[in-house]
Coordinates of C-alpha atoms and ligand atoms in Angstrom, one line a residue:
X15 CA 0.0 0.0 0.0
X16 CA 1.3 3.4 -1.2
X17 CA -0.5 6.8 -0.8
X18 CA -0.8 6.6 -4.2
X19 CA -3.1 3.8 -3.5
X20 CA -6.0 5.7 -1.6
X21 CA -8.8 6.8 -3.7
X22 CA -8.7 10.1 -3.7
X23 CA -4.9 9.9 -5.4
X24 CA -6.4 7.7 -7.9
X25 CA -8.8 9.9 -9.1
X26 CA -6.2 12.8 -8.9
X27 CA -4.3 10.6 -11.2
X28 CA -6.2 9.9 -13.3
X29 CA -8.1 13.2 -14.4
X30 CA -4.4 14.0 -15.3
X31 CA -3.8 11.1 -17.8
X32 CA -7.6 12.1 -19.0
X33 CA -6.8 15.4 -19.7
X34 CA -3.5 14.2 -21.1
X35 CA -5.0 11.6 -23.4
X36 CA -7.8 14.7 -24.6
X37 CA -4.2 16.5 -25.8
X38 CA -4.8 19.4 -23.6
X39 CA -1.1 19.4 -21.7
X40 CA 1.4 20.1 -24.2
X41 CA 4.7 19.9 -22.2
X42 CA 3.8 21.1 -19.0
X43 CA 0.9 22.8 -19.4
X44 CA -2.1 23.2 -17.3
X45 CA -2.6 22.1 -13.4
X46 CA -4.8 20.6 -11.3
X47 CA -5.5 20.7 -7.5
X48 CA -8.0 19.5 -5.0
X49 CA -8.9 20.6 -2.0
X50 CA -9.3 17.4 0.5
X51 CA -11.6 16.2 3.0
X52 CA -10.4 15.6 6.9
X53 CA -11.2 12.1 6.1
X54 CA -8.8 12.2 3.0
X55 CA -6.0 13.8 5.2
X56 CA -6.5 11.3 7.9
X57 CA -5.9 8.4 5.5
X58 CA -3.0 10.3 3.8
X59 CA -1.0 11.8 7.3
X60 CA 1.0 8.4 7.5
X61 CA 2.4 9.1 4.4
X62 CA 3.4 12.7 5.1
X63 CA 7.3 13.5 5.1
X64 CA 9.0 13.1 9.0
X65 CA 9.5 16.9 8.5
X66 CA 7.7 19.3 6.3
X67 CA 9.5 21.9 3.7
X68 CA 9.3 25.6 4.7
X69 CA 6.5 28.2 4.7
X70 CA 6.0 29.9 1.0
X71 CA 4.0 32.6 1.0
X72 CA 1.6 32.6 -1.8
X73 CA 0.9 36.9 -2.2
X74 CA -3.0 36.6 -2.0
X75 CA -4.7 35.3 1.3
X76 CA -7.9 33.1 1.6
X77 CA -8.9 33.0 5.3
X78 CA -11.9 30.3 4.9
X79 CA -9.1 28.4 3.4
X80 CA -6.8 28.4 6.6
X81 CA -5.5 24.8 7.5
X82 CA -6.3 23.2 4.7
X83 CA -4.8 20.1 2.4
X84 CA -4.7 20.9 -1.5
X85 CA -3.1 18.3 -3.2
X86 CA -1.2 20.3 -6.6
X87 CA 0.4 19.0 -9.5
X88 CA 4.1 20.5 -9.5
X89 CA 5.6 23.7 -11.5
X90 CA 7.1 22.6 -14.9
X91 CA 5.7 19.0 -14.4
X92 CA 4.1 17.3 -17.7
X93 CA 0.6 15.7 -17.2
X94 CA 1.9 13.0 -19.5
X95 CA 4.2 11.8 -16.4
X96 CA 1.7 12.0 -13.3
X97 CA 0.3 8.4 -13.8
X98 CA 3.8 6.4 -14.4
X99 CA 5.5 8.8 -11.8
X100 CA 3.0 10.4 -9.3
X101 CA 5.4 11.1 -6.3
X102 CA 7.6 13.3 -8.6
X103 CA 5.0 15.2 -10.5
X104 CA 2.5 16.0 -7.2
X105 CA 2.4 17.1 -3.8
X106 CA 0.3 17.6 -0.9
X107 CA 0.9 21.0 0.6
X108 CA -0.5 22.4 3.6
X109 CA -2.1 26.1 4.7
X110 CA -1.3 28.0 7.1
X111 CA -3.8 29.4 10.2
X112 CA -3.6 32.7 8.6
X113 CA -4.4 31.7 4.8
X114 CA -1.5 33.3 3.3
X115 CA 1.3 30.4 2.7
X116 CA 1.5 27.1 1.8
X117 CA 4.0 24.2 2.7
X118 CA 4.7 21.0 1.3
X119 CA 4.0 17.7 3.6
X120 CA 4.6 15.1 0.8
X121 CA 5.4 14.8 -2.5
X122 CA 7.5 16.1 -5.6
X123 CA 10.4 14.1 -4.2
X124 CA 12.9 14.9 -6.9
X125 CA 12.4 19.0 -6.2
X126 CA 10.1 21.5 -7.2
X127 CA 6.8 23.6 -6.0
X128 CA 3.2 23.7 -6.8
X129 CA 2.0 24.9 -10.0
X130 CA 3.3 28.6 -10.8
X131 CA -0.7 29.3 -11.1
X132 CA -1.0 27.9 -7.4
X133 CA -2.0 31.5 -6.4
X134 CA -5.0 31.2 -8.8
X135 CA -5.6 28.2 -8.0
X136 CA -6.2 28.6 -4.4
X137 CA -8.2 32.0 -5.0
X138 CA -10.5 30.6 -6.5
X139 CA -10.7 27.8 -4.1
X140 CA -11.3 30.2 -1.8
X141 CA -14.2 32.0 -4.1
X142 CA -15.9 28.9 -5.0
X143 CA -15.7 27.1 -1.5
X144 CA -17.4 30.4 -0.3
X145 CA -19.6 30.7 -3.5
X146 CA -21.1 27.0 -3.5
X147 CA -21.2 26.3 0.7
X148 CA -18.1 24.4 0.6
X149 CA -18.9 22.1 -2.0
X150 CA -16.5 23.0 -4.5
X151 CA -13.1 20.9 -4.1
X152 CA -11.6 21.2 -7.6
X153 CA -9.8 23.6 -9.4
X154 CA -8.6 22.3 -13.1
X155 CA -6.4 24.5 -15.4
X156 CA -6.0 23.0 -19.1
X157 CA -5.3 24.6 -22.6
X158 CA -7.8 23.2 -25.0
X159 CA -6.7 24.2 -28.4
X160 CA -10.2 25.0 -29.9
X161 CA -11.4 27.3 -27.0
X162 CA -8.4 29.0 -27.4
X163 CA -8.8 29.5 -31.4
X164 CA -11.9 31.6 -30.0
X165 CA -10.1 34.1 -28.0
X166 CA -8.5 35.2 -31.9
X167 CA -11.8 35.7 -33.2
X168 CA -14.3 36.4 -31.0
X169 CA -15.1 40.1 -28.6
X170 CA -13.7 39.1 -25.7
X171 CA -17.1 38.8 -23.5
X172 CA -18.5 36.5 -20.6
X173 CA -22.0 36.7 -22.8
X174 CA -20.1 36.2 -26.8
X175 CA -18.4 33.2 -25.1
X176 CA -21.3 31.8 -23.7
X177 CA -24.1 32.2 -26.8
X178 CA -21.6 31.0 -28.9
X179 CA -21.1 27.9 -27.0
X180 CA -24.7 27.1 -25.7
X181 CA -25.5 27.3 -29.1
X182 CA -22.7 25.3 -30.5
X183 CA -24.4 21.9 -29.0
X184 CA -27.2 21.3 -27.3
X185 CA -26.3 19.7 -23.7
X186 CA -24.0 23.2 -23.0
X187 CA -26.7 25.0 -21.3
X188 CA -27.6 22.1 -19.4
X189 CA -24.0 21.5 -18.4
X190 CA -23.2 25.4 -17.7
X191 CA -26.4 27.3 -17.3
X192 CA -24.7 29.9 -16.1
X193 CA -22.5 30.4 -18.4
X194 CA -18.7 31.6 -18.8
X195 CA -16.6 34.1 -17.5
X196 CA -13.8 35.8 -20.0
X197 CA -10.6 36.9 -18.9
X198 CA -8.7 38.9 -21.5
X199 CA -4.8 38.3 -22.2
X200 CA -2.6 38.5 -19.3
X201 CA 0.8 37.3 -18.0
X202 CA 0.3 33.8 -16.7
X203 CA 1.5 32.7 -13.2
X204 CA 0.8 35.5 -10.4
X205 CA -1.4 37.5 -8.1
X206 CA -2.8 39.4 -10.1
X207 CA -4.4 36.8 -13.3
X208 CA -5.5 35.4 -9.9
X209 CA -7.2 37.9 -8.4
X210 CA -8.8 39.0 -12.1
X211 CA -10.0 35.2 -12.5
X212 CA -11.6 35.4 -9.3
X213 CA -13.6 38.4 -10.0
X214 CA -15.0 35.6 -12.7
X215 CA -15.5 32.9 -10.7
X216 CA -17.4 34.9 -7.7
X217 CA -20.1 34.2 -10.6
X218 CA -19.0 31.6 -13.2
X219 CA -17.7 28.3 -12.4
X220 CA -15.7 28.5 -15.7
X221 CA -13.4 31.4 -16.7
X222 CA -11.6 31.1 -20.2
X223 CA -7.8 33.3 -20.3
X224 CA -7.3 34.5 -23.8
X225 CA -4.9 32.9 -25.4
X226 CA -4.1 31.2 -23.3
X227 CA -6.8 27.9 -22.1
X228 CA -9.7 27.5 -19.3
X229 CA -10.1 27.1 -15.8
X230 CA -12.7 25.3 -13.8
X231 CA -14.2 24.6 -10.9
X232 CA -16.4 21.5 -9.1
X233 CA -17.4 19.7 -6.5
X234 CA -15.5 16.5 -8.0
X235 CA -13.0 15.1 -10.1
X236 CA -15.8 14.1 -12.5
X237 CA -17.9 16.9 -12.8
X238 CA -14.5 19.3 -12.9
X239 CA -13.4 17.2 -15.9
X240 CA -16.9 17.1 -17.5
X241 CA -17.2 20.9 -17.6
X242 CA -14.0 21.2 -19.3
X243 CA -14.7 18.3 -21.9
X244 CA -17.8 19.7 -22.9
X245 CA -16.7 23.4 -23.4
X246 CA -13.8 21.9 -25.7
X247 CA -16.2 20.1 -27.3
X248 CA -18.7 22.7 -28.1
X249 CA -15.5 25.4 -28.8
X250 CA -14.6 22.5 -31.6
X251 CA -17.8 22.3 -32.8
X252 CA -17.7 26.3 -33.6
X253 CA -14.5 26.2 -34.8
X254 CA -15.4 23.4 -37.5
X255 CA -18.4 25.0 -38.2
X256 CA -17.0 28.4 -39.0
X257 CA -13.7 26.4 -40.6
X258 CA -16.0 24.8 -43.6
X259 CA -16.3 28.0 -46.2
X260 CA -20.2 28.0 -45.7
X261 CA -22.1 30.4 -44.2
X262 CA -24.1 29.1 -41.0
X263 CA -27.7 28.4 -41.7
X264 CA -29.4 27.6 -38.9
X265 CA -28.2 27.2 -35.1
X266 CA -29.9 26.8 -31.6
X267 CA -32.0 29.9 -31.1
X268 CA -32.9 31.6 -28.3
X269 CA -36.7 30.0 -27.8
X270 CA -34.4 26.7 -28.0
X271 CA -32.1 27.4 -25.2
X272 CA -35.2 29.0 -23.3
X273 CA -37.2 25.4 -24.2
X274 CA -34.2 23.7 -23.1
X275 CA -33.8 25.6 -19.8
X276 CA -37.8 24.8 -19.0
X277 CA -37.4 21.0 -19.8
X278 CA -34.3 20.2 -17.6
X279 CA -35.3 22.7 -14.9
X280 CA -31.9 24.8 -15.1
X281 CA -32.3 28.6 -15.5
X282 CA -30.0 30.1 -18.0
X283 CA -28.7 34.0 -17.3
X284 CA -31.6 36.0 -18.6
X285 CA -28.9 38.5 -19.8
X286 CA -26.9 36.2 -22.3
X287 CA -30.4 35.6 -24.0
X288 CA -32.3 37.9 -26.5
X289 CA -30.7 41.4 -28.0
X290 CA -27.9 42.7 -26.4
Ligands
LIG9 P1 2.9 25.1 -14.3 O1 3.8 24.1 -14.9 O2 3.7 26.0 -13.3 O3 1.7 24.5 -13.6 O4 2.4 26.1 -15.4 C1 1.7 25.6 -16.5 C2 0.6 26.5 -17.0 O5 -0.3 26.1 -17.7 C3 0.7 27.9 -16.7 O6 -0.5 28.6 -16.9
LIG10 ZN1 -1.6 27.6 -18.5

């Protein structure tokens, strides 16, 4: 028995070969953490290193987020390696009582730190913990090369983003009534994309970076990966669509998503729906 044995490291695991196999982690990008249960950190503590590495502070502070147990994939680490090599690719990292630093307590035994976007990360941890009654427990960065076609072509809106992919296949406003959040372009890695993605997530629980990819948020492994397979899907469904030399026809109008809406019982934001 290994900690890479207990269920929730499986499921860690495997979202990461997932999203690998999906080819959204070129090299090392994109990152993943989860924030664990007290159960999860009972089961893991035996595991933990004899002594734990130092304090980092992180430069944003989430005080409903003090004492907690994220487990991170590591800075510069390739998704392609987590399932052959977990214990060199991941950590477990603890926070401190005042919500301000991290420190790791297993893990990444060859070197390293937490994803450079760790600060976003655990931001919007801190948003979507708050936002959902502590029900949100994942936080999944990829780079999903159609959704990021978009960002070239489209205005750079929460409500462009989210008509266009509603509309681009019929399950979207089922799967994300309420929609996406746009950040536009900005340099990767720090407090301040964090704090910006935030502002997002206080009301989305998806928030696409220009150029860059998508973050998301859920209450599980499965319904974290789910929201981002089904926006890539819908963002390649656009993109083929405009990609074919023929002007669109027809789509999913609004009375459609409205009908939609009524039939699954999920209300869609009344302000992505009708003229601007
Ligand atoms: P990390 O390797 O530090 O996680 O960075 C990858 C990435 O996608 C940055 O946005
Ligand atoms: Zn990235």
């Amino acid at each position: 028995m290994s900690i890479c044995d207990l269920d929730v490291m499986r499921r860690m695991i495997r979202l990461c070969d997932d999203g690998w196999q999906q080819g959204w982690h070129e090299r090392n990008g994109g990152n993943l953490t989860y924030r664990m249960t007290e159960e999860e950190v009972a089961e893991a503590r035996p595991y933990f290193d004899a002594q734990p590495r130092p304090w980092v502070n992180m430069g944003v502070t989430g005080k409903n987020l003090a004492g907690a147990y994220f487990i991170a994939t590591g800075s510069g680490k390739y998704f392609r390696n987590v399932m052959p090599d977990p214990e060199d690719s991941l950590c477990i990292v603890e926070i401190n009582g005042a919500g301000d630093s991290y420190r790791i307590v297993w893990g990444l035994v060859n070197g390293g730190r937490p994803t450079s976007e760790f600060p976003s990360h655990f931001m919007n941890h801190s948003v979507r913990c708050e936002a959902t009654g502590g029900a949100c427990r994942v936080i999944y960065h990829a780079h999903p090369a159609n959704l990021i076609a978009m960002t070239y072509v489209l205005p750079l809106t929460d409500r462009d983003f989210t008509r266009e992919l509603w509309r681009s296949a019929t399950e979207c406003p089922v799967v994300f009534p309420g929609g996406v959040g746009v950040v536009g372009w900005m340099v990767p890695g720090g407090a301040q994309i964090a704090l910006a993605t935030c502002e997002k997530m206080k009301e989305f629980d998806a928030a696409v970076w220009a150029h860059h990819g998508l973050f998301v948020s859920g209450p599980d492994f499965d319904t974290a990966f789910g929201l981002m397979h089904t926006i890539e899907k819908s963002a390649e469904i656009w993109v083929k669509a405009h990609s074919v030399g023929m002007p669109i026809r027809q789509t999913i109008e609004d009375a459609d998503l409205i009908a939609i809406a009524e039939e699954f019982g999920v209300s869609l934001r009344r302000d992505f729906l009708g003229d601007a």
